[in-house]
Amino acid sequence: MNYEAVIGLEVHVQIKTQSKMFTRVAAGYGHEPNTLTDPVVLALPGALPVMNKAALDAIIKAGLLLGCKIAPVCKWDRKNYFYPDSPKNYQISQYDQPICLGGSVEIELPASARNLMGEHKKIPLTRIHLEEDVGKLNHGATDSLVDYNRAGTPLMEIVSDPAMHSAEEAYAYLTSIRATMIYGGISDCDMEKGQLRCDANISIRPVGATHLGIKVELKNLNSISFVRDGIDHEIKRQIAVVERGGTLVQETRDYDGQTGTSQSLRSKEMAHDYRYFPDPDLMPVRVDAEWKTRLQAECPELPFAKQRRFFEQYQVPYSLTSVLVWDRMLADYFEAAAQLAGPGKAQAVGNWIVNDLLRELSRGSAAAVGDAALRPRSPARDGGVAAPADTHALATSKVRPAHIAALVGMVEAGTVLTNAAKEIFIEMAATGDQPAAIAERRGLCAAPIDTNELETWCRDAIAANPKAVVEFKSGKDSAINALKGPVMKAAKGKANPKLVDETLRCLLAVM
Amino acid sequence: MSSKLYFRTIADLAAALDAKQLSSVELTQAVIARTHAVEPCIHAFNSFDEADALAQAAASDARRAAGQSCGPLDGIPIGLKDVIAVTGQPLTASSKMLKDFVSPYDATVTTKLKKAGAVLWGRLNCDEFAMGSSTENSAFGPTGNPWDPTRVPGGSSGGSSAALAAGEAIATLGSDTGGSIRQPAALCGVVGLKPTYGLVSRFGLIAFASSLDQIGPFTRTVEDAAIVLGAIAGHDERDSTSFQAEIPDYRAALTSQRGPWKLGIPKEYFATGLDPEIAASVEKAIAFYQSQGCEIREVSLPHTQYCLDTYYVIATAEASSNLGRYDGIRYGHRSTAAKDAVDIYAHSRAEGFGPEVKRRIILGTYVLSSGYYDAYYLRAQKVRTLIRQDFLHAFRDVDALLTPTSPMPAFKIGEKADPLALYLCDIYTIGVNLAGLPAISVPCGFTKSGLPIGAQLIGQPWKESNLLAIAHAYERAHDWSAQFPIF
């Protein structure tokens, strides 16, 4: 029998705020254990929570970016359970009235080739709610230590409908969310720092069936590739159980990405009763239209929309936009350069950025962050959405959009030749000087050629290469290249190739 | 006025301090000496720090000498119930769970009292985690009523009322979740004020039931209550439930706000179970107001019969969650019998909490459980709304309500072994918390056997000025506040 997987994801995203969700103490990563604490974080007797408005702003923005309906009131509930990483032994969360309802995440599935656009889909969302993160347990041989630095960090949970059917879709979904959050300045989404975490609910059913099968919750998918591998593994495991004639049980399983195996954590019978109730320490917060309008104005254009616009407005092909749009700073950089370069030059601008600028940037900071991380890519390719560390190199690069625009202009005008332009670019990256100044200084300008002299060189070349002429005449267009070599040689490499091409064609045409 | 310093009022002592007839150090020494003399019999304190108090008093004297007095509370020894955080001082909630806990921070009321120059004096006994009506639930032993130390001082703020009545402080703070300020004030013959929910910050108050808890003063007079309230009231950005409003001059309002007022007498509060001597005293208070030209109206609060049940669902539900943090992991009692994390919770909580606290945690956990939430917690919240509407409806016709504070005078320690019998102590006070209203208990007589009786005035939300003025009018015409326990 053929089976179809049904997958829903619960994605936790840490919101990038100065302070914690319910107190003024700083939020952060990598500090000495238990230094980002205060009476509220440690749940000392008498401490009370006060909501961080910046966190509410951020989740509303996330909701607006994903097309969610924003609830008129932000209401808080307590989720009660005992665990040492939870200082109050309840988590402040949102139970029956999440701040964001509905909405969807646009994804792109991989195509047959890297330079082709893949299929797009919209994965519907159930809800997004706001809560506080818990502390971190470090288990030793004989004891366990708790670090409460993370406790109380604003956290949002994005819950999808059970609407995905493959690990690839889940993977594309997660990378799209990640790009959206980074774009919106909502989170850095660094999975290694736990800023993005993912649990998956997975079931299978015979192809064509509409009911939902027994659901397994897969936890600890804590790297972007573990999400794909873990879900793949779980789908295969469930099919194997059913094929063997076994029965699936509703349970929570822990995925070990290192070994590629999973084991049961708890069954449905052991599920918690969280005893949710409205938190009496926090007043509901009204979110009015004015508040939403203000945040709507701060919402950036998302990558897929940008990609479509770049194609329509600048006629830039997918092979370039799939690189350009996934980093907001890079996309803005491109657009600034394209505007400065003027009509018809955007693709050339894109080529310089994607091929030369990014190489220069990765060369400059490869030691710090590693080459692989530096090239922003479409999530459909490998999920390598640019992290802010990458854009830092762009922000400090000496090559500004005006440089690129000027260089493209020079090449198009024939003032410099392609090889010379490459040299100019490298020096531009090192010095930040204007391309015209570099060309002048280094003598890289294409020499102004006497047309009579050029015509003479062309005639000489035609006379010296009858074989190429015959081939060209018989329809082999590329044969013209054999004529260009001697002309360029005679011109000592400083002739404008476009002019050479035109002159040769004119002469050949009248022969 | 008493010749004894420790029985005098804030207003009177502040005048003496300002006139340099007295120093705060002298006053504090007198209070300390009195405390040493009566504590073996009363046991109002869980702990006190004489050196710290005298240092605060010396600092106050220095301020006054430099002409920089912070106002009427500067140099006045004020005791705090042991559920209010003071930096560097123990904070136990009268529980074994927090026996050795020292607070690293100040409650907002503590900060405000420090700013007002008060001499913070001692940690006052109470029912464990403020759960009880007799202070017998303290893990550190009961407190005696100064009028008869074999009797309870009321609760849960029994240490606060007893210490004041016995002259071990000039004023005290307590907390009131279902009557825990007003009932002990009545039983000890002092003034006890529960402000409108949200008027005084709860930051730094150990939470029992967050939607009901409110800090308030115990004082000898209504005027003193106005002085202390003025110092501790006001918006606090660290408490989301605190109200943003201008704080009026409560003391000035005592004389500027004049009657005659319209007073409501809720008929449900004079039904069966009320001690006849208390009924008679409250009737006399009603007659007094009538004699002053006040209009007296019988009113009905029809949902009164549901107050107790509603309270014990909501308060215990919130408590079961609020007390989750006492788990032996980060601070507080940790059992040595524990073998793993779950064991730490189970043993530490089993050993650290007393029986009443456990009873309420179990009840609260039950009412919030999946499948029971709608039937208990949600329904209780709906009834709570009805109870509040009862009061607001009554306030369309009257300025305040006059009732007994407690259905009975102070009873013998150990007399009420049945927890349900103890819950009945709060039948006249609980509705006020559910409705979030301000209310004050003022002394209104004594039983034939010499036990104090209190009358409760319930005010409109945020109208503390009016409430205090009404209470003050009664107090001025009676001398109950000038009587002191003889022992």
PDB file of C-alpha atoms in Angstrom, chain B residues 278-465:
ATOM      1  CA  ILE B 278     -21.452  41.949  68.270  1.00  0.00           C
ATOM      2  CA  ALA B 279     -24.867  42.515  66.717  1.00  0.00           C
ATOM      3  CA  ALA B 280     -25.762  44.872  69.555  1.00  0.00           C
ATOM      4  CA  SER B 281     -22.518  46.868  69.228  1.00  0.00           C
ATOM      5  CA  VAL B 282     -22.921  47.265  65.469  1.00  0.00           C
ATOM      6  CA  GLU B 283     -26.554  48.317  65.987  1.00  0.00           C
ATOM      7  CA  LYS B 284     -25.271  51.054  68.295  1.00  0.00           C
ATOM      8  CA  ALA B 285     -22.860  52.201  65.616  1.00  0.00           C
ATOM      9  CA  ILE B 286     -25.752  52.333  63.155  1.00  0.00           C
ATOM     10  CA  ALA B 287     -27.732  54.360  65.669  1.00  0.00           C
ATOM     11  CA  PHE B 288     -24.801  56.735  66.083  1.00  0.00           C
ATOM     12  CA  TYR B 289     -24.667  57.489  62.378  1.00  0.00           C
ATOM     13  CA  GLN B 290     -28.408  57.945  62.323  1.00  0.00           C
ATOM     14  CA  SER B 291     -28.101  60.405  65.190  1.00  0.00           C
ATOM     15  CA  GLN B 292     -25.598  62.356  63.092  1.00  0.00           C
ATOM     16  CA  GLY B 293     -28.166  62.795  60.363  1.00  0.00           C
ATOM     17  CA  CYS B 294     -26.994  59.966  58.138  1.00  0.00           C
ATOM     18  CA  GLU B 295     -29.600  58.162  56.119  1.00  0.00           C
ATOM     19  CA  ILE B 296     -29.654  54.473  56.972  1.00  0.00           C
ATOM     20  CA  ARG B 297     -31.011  52.086  54.347  1.00  0.00           C
ATOM     21  CA  GLU B 298     -31.394  48.354  54.360  1.00  0.00           C
ATOM     22  CA  VAL B 299     -29.828  46.929  51.218  1.00  0.00           C
ATOM     23  CA  SER B 300     -29.544  43.433  49.825  1.00  0.00           C
ATOM     24  CA  LEU B 301     -26.474  41.645  48.501  1.00  0.00           C
ATOM     25  CA  PRO B 302     -28.348  38.590  47.213  1.00  0.00           C
ATOM     26  CA  HIS B 303     -25.297  36.533  46.244  1.00  0.00           C
ATOM     27  CA  THR B 304     -23.736  36.760  49.700  1.00  0.00           C
ATOM     28  CA  GLN B 305     -24.513  33.099  50.351  1.00  0.00           C
ATOM     29  CA  TYR B 306     -22.122  32.116  47.523  1.00  0.00           C
ATOM     30  CA  CYS B 307     -19.188  34.229  48.707  1.00  0.00           C
ATOM     31  CA  LEU B 308     -17.455  31.572  50.763  1.00  0.00           C
ATOM     32  CA  ASP B 309     -17.676  28.861  48.091  1.00  0.00           C
ATOM     33  CA  THR B 310     -16.609  31.250  45.358  1.00  0.00           C
ATOM     34  CA  TYR B 311     -13.698  32.427  47.444  1.00  0.00           C
ATOM     35  CA  TYR B 312     -12.430  28.957  48.235  1.00  0.00           C
ATOM     36  CA  VAL B 313     -12.439  27.999  44.564  1.00  0.00           C
ATOM     37  CA  ILE B 314     -10.700  31.125  43.251  1.00  0.00           C
ATOM     38  CA  ALA B 315      -8.280  31.645  46.135  1.00  0.00           C
ATOM     39  CA  THR B 316      -7.157  28.024  46.238  1.00  0.00           C
ATOM     40  CA  ALA B 317      -6.842  27.785  42.448  1.00  0.00           C
ATOM     41  CA  GLU B 318      -4.544  30.796  42.367  1.00  0.00           C
ATOM     42  CA  ALA B 319      -2.671  29.593  45.450  1.00  0.00           C
ATOM     43  CA  SER B 320      -2.041  26.145  43.970  1.00  0.00           C
ATOM     44  CA  SER B 321      -0.214  27.843  41.103  1.00  0.00           C
ATOM     45  CA  ASN B 322       1.400  30.655  43.118  1.00  0.00           C
ATOM     46  CA  LEU B 323       2.941  28.192  45.553  1.00  0.00           C
ATOM     47  CA  GLY B 324       4.408  26.070  42.768  1.00  0.00           C
ATOM     48  CA  ARG B 325       7.651  28.030  43.033  1.00  0.00           C
ATOM     49  CA  TYR B 326       8.385  26.611  46.484  1.00  0.00           C
ATOM     50  CA  ASP B 327      10.012  23.468  45.183  1.00  0.00           C
ATOM     51  CA  GLY B 328      13.337  23.214  47.010  1.00  0.00           C
ATOM     52  CA  ILE B 329      15.328  23.772  43.803  1.00  0.00           C
ATOM     53  CA  ARG B 330      16.516  27.387  43.971  1.00  0.00           C
ATOM     54  CA  TYR B 331      15.804  28.332  47.602  1.00  0.00           C
ATOM     55  CA  GLY B 332      13.763  27.265  50.576  1.00  0.00           C
ATOM     56  CA  HIS B 333      13.476  23.926  52.277  1.00  0.00           C
ATOM     57  CA  ARG B 334      15.023  21.005  50.379  1.00  0.00           C
ATOM     58  CA  SER B 335      14.427  17.544  51.685  1.00  0.00           C
ATOM     59  CA  THR B 336      17.505  15.431  52.334  1.00  0.00           C
ATOM     60  CA  ALA B 337      15.420  12.336  51.616  1.00  0.00           C
ATOM     61  CA  ALA B 338      15.131  13.174  47.896  1.00  0.00           C
ATOM     62  CA  LYS B 339      16.805  10.991  45.286  1.00  0.00           C
ATOM     63  CA  ASP B 340      15.920  12.807  42.053  1.00  0.00           C
ATOM     64  CA  ALA B 341      14.214  15.987  40.816  1.00  0.00           C
ATOM     65  CA  VAL B 342      10.649  14.732  41.207  1.00  0.00           C
ATOM     66  CA  ASP B 343      11.625  13.447  44.641  1.00  0.00           C
ATOM     67  CA  ILE B 344      12.918  16.879  45.613  1.00  0.00           C
ATOM     68  CA  TYR B 345       9.510  18.361  44.866  1.00  0.00           C
ATOM     69  CA  ALA B 346       7.543  15.663  46.603  1.00  0.00           C
ATOM     70  CA  HIS B 347       9.599  15.448  49.779  1.00  0.00           C
ATOM     71  CA  SER B 348      10.466  19.131  50.107  1.00  0.00           C
ATOM     72  CA  ARG B 349       6.851  20.176  49.717  1.00  0.00           C
ATOM     73  CA  ALA B 350       5.576  17.378  51.965  1.00  0.00           C
ATOM     74  CA  GLU B 351       8.018  18.456  54.685  1.00  0.00           C
ATOM     75  CA  GLY B 352       7.924  22.221  54.075  1.00  0.00           C
ATOM     76  CA  PHE B 353       4.178  22.940  53.910  1.00  0.00           C
ATOM     77  CA  GLY B 354       1.764  22.661  56.816  1.00  0.00           C
ATOM     78  CA  PRO B 355      -1.622  20.891  56.649  1.00  0.00           C
ATOM     79  CA  GLU B 356      -3.779  23.939  55.791  1.00  0.00           C
ATOM     80  CA  VAL B 357      -1.473  24.979  52.944  1.00  0.00           C
ATOM     81  CA  LYS B 358      -1.529  21.433  51.580  1.00  0.00           C
ATOM     82  CA  ARG B 359      -5.295  21.292  51.874  1.00  0.00           C
ATOM     83  CA  ARG B 360      -5.644  24.456  49.805  1.00  0.00           C
ATOM     84  CA  ILE B 361      -3.071  23.411  47.197  1.00  0.00           C
ATOM     85  CA  ILE B 362      -4.909  20.125  46.722  1.00  0.00           C
ATOM     86  CA  LEU B 363      -8.281  21.856  46.465  1.00  0.00           C
ATOM     87  CA  GLY B 364      -6.923  24.457  44.042  1.00  0.00           C
ATOM     88  CA  THR B 365      -5.231  21.832  41.900  1.00  0.00           C
ATOM     89  CA  TYR B 366      -8.468  19.915  41.753  1.00  0.00           C
ATOM     90  CA  VAL B 367     -10.653  22.839  40.670  1.00  0.00           C
ATOM     91  CA  LEU B 368      -8.263  23.682  37.837  1.00  0.00           C
ATOM     92  CA  SER B 369      -7.955  20.113  36.593  1.00  0.00           C
ATOM     93  CA  SER B 370      -8.935  19.221  33.071  1.00  0.00           C
ATOM     94  CA  GLY B 371     -12.635  18.397  33.065  1.00  0.00           C
ATOM     95  CA  TYR B 372     -13.373  20.350  36.258  1.00  0.00           C
ATOM     96  CA  TYR B 373     -12.255  23.826  35.245  1.00  0.00           C
ATOM     97  CA  ASP B 374     -15.594  24.862  33.759  1.00  0.00           C
ATOM     98  CA  ALA B 375     -17.635  23.474  36.613  1.00  0.00           C
ATOM     99  CA  TYR B 376     -15.574  25.105  39.349  1.00  0.00           C
ATOM    100  CA  TYR B 377     -13.111  27.807  38.403  1.00  0.00           C
ATOM    101  CA  LEU B 378     -14.981  29.302  35.466  1.00  0.00           C
ATOM    102  CA  ARG B 379     -18.289  29.204  37.310  1.00  0.00           C
ATOM    103  CA  ALA B 380     -16.729  30.761  40.396  1.00  0.00           C
ATOM    104  CA  GLN B 381     -15.441  33.621  38.258  1.00  0.00           C
ATOM    105  CA  LYS B 382     -18.938  34.196  36.928  1.00  0.00           C
ATOM    106  CA  VAL B 383     -20.398  34.209  40.431  1.00  0.00           C
ATOM    107  CA  ARG B 384     -17.629  36.595  41.436  1.00  0.00           C
ATOM    108  CA  THR B 385     -18.911  39.009  38.813  1.00  0.00           C
ATOM    109  CA  LEU B 386     -22.418  38.714  40.257  1.00  0.00           C
ATOM    110  CA  ILE B 387     -21.100  39.372  43.754  1.00  0.00           C
ATOM    111  CA  ARG B 388     -19.310  42.499  42.555  1.00  0.00           C
ATOM    112  CA  GLN B 389     -22.485  43.632  40.792  1.00  0.00           C
ATOM    113  CA  ASP B 390     -24.403  43.208  44.078  1.00  0.00           C
ATOM    114  CA  PHE B 391     -22.096  45.718  45.715  1.00  0.00           C
ATOM    115  CA  LEU B 392     -22.019  48.146  42.810  1.00  0.00           C
ATOM    116  CA  HIS B 393     -25.788  48.004  42.657  1.00  0.00           C
ATOM    117  CA  ALA B 394     -26.027  48.831  46.353  1.00  0.00           C
ATOM    118  CA  PHE B 395     -23.585  51.722  45.887  1.00  0.00           C
ATOM    119  CA  ARG B 396     -26.011  53.420  43.532  1.00  0.00           C
ATOM    120  CA  ASP B 397     -28.002  54.337  46.629  1.00  0.00           C
ATOM    121  CA  VAL B 398     -25.464  54.536  49.441  1.00  0.00           C
ATOM    122  CA  ASP B 399     -21.969  55.880  50.113  1.00  0.00           C
ATOM    123  CA  ALA B 400     -20.834  52.928  52.197  1.00  0.00           C
ATOM    124  CA  LEU B 401     -22.038  49.742  53.824  1.00  0.00           C
ATOM    125  CA  LEU B 402     -21.873  49.108  57.545  1.00  0.00           C
ATOM    126  CA  THR B 403     -21.560  45.534  58.803  1.00  0.00           C
ATOM    127  CA  PRO B 404     -19.953  43.526  61.569  1.00  0.00           C
ATOM    128  CA  THR B 405     -16.337  42.618  60.733  1.00  0.00           C
ATOM    129  CA  SER B 406     -16.382  39.175  62.310  1.00  0.00           C
ATOM    130  CA  PRO B 407     -19.332  37.017  63.362  1.00  0.00           C
ATOM    131  CA  MET B 408     -17.543  36.169  66.603  1.00  0.00           C
ATOM    132  CA  PRO B 409     -15.051  37.722  69.011  1.00  0.00           C
ATOM    133  CA  ALA B 410     -11.623  36.191  69.656  1.00  0.00           C
ATOM    134  CA  PHE B 411     -11.911  32.482  70.359  1.00  0.00           C
ATOM    135  CA  LYS B 412      -9.628  30.199  72.344  1.00  0.00           C
ATOM    136  CA  ILE B 413      -6.446  28.925  70.726  1.00  0.00           C
ATOM    137  CA  GLY B 414      -7.188  25.364  69.611  1.00  0.00           C
ATOM    138  CA  GLU B 415     -10.949  25.833  69.994  1.00  0.00           C
ATOM    139  CA  LYS B 416     -11.796  25.532  66.309  1.00  0.00           C
ATOM    140  CA  ALA B 417     -10.282  22.278  65.130  1.00  0.00           C
ATOM    141  CA  ASP B 418     -12.560  21.957  62.095  1.00  0.00           C
ATOM    142  CA  PRO B 419     -11.168  23.920  59.128  1.00  0.00           C
ATOM    143  CA  LEU B 420     -14.661  24.633  57.819  1.00  0.00           C
ATOM    144  CA  ALA B 421     -15.647  26.263  61.124  1.00  0.00           C
ATOM    145  CA  LEU B 422     -12.611  28.520  60.754  1.00  0.00           C
ATOM    146  CA  TYR B 423     -13.582  29.444  57.195  1.00  0.00           C
ATOM    147  CA  LEU B 424     -16.800  30.944  58.612  1.00  0.00           C
ATOM    148  CA  CYS B 425     -14.744  33.640  60.402  1.00  0.00           C
ATOM    149  CA  ASP B 426     -14.473  35.427  57.072  1.00  0.00           C
ATOM    150  CA  ILE B 427     -18.104  35.444  55.951  1.00  0.00           C
ATOM    151  CA  TYR B 428     -18.453  39.237  56.332  1.00  0.00           C
ATOM    152  CA  THR B 429     -15.080  40.087  54.864  1.00  0.00           C
ATOM    153  CA  ILE B 430     -14.676  37.797  51.844  1.00  0.00           C
ATOM    154  CA  GLY B 431     -17.212  39.502  49.570  1.00  0.00           C
ATOM    155  CA  VAL B 432     -15.162  42.699  49.731  1.00  0.00           C
ATOM    156  CA  ASN B 433     -12.095  40.919  48.327  1.00  0.00           C
ATOM    157  CA  LEU B 434     -14.101  39.213  45.601  1.00  0.00           C
ATOM    158  CA  ALA B 435     -15.490  42.615  44.607  1.00  0.00           C
ATOM    159  CA  GLY B 436     -12.105  44.361  44.963  1.00  0.00           C
ATOM    160  CA  LEU B 437     -13.538  47.026  47.287  1.00  0.00           C
ATOM    161  CA  PRO B 438     -11.954  49.043  50.087  1.00  0.00           C
ATOM    162  CA  ALA B 439     -13.102  48.292  53.626  1.00  0.00           C
ATOM    163  CA  ILE B 440     -12.048  49.256  57.104  1.00  0.00           C
ATOM    164  CA  SER B 441     -12.600  47.654  60.475  1.00  0.00           C
ATOM    165  CA  VAL B 442     -12.868  50.068  63.377  1.00  0.00           C
ATOM    166  CA  PRO B 443     -13.233  49.208  67.077  1.00  0.00           C
ATOM    167  CA  CYS B 444     -16.861  49.538  68.154  1.00  0.00           C
ATOM    168  CA  GLY B 445     -17.004  48.172  71.660  1.00  0.00           C
ATOM    169  CA  PHE B 446     -16.209  45.209  73.844  1.00  0.00           C
ATOM    170  CA  THR B 447     -18.003  42.061  74.878  1.00  0.00           C
ATOM    171  CA  LYS B 448     -18.986  41.657  78.507  1.00  0.00           C
ATOM    172  CA  SER B 449     -15.894  39.496  78.947  1.00  0.00           C
ATOM    173  CA  GLY B 450     -13.727  42.353  77.644  1.00  0.00           C
ATOM    174  CA  LEU B 451     -12.993  41.196  74.103  1.00  0.00           C
ATOM    175  CA  PRO B 452     -12.860  43.824  71.355  1.00  0.00           C
ATOM    176  CA  ILE B 453     -15.568  44.117  68.714  1.00  0.00           C
ATOM    177  CA  GLY B 454     -15.069  45.605  65.251  1.00  0.00           C
ATOM    178  CA  ALA B 455     -17.444  47.229  62.780  1.00  0.00           C
ATOM    179  CA  GLN B 456     -16.722  47.075  59.092  1.00  0.00           C
ATOM    180  CA  LEU B 457     -17.341  49.935  56.699  1.00  0.00           C
ATOM    181  CA  ILE B 458     -17.235  48.972  53.022  1.00  0.00           C
ATOM    182  CA  GLY B 459     -16.554  51.774  50.558  1.00  0.00           C
ATOM    183  CA  GLN B 460     -16.918  52.395  46.860  1.00  0.00           C
ATOM    184  CA  PRO B 461     -13.954  51.539  44.649  1.00  0.00           C
ATOM    185  CA  TRP B 462     -11.111  54.091  44.933  1.00  0.00           C
ATOM    186  CA  LYS B 463     -13.121  56.165  47.444  1.00  0.00           C
ATOM    187  CA  GLU B 464     -10.786  55.543  50.393  1.00  0.00           C
ATOM    188  CA  SER B 465     -10.999  59.247  51.304  1.00  0.00           C
TER     189      SER B 465
END
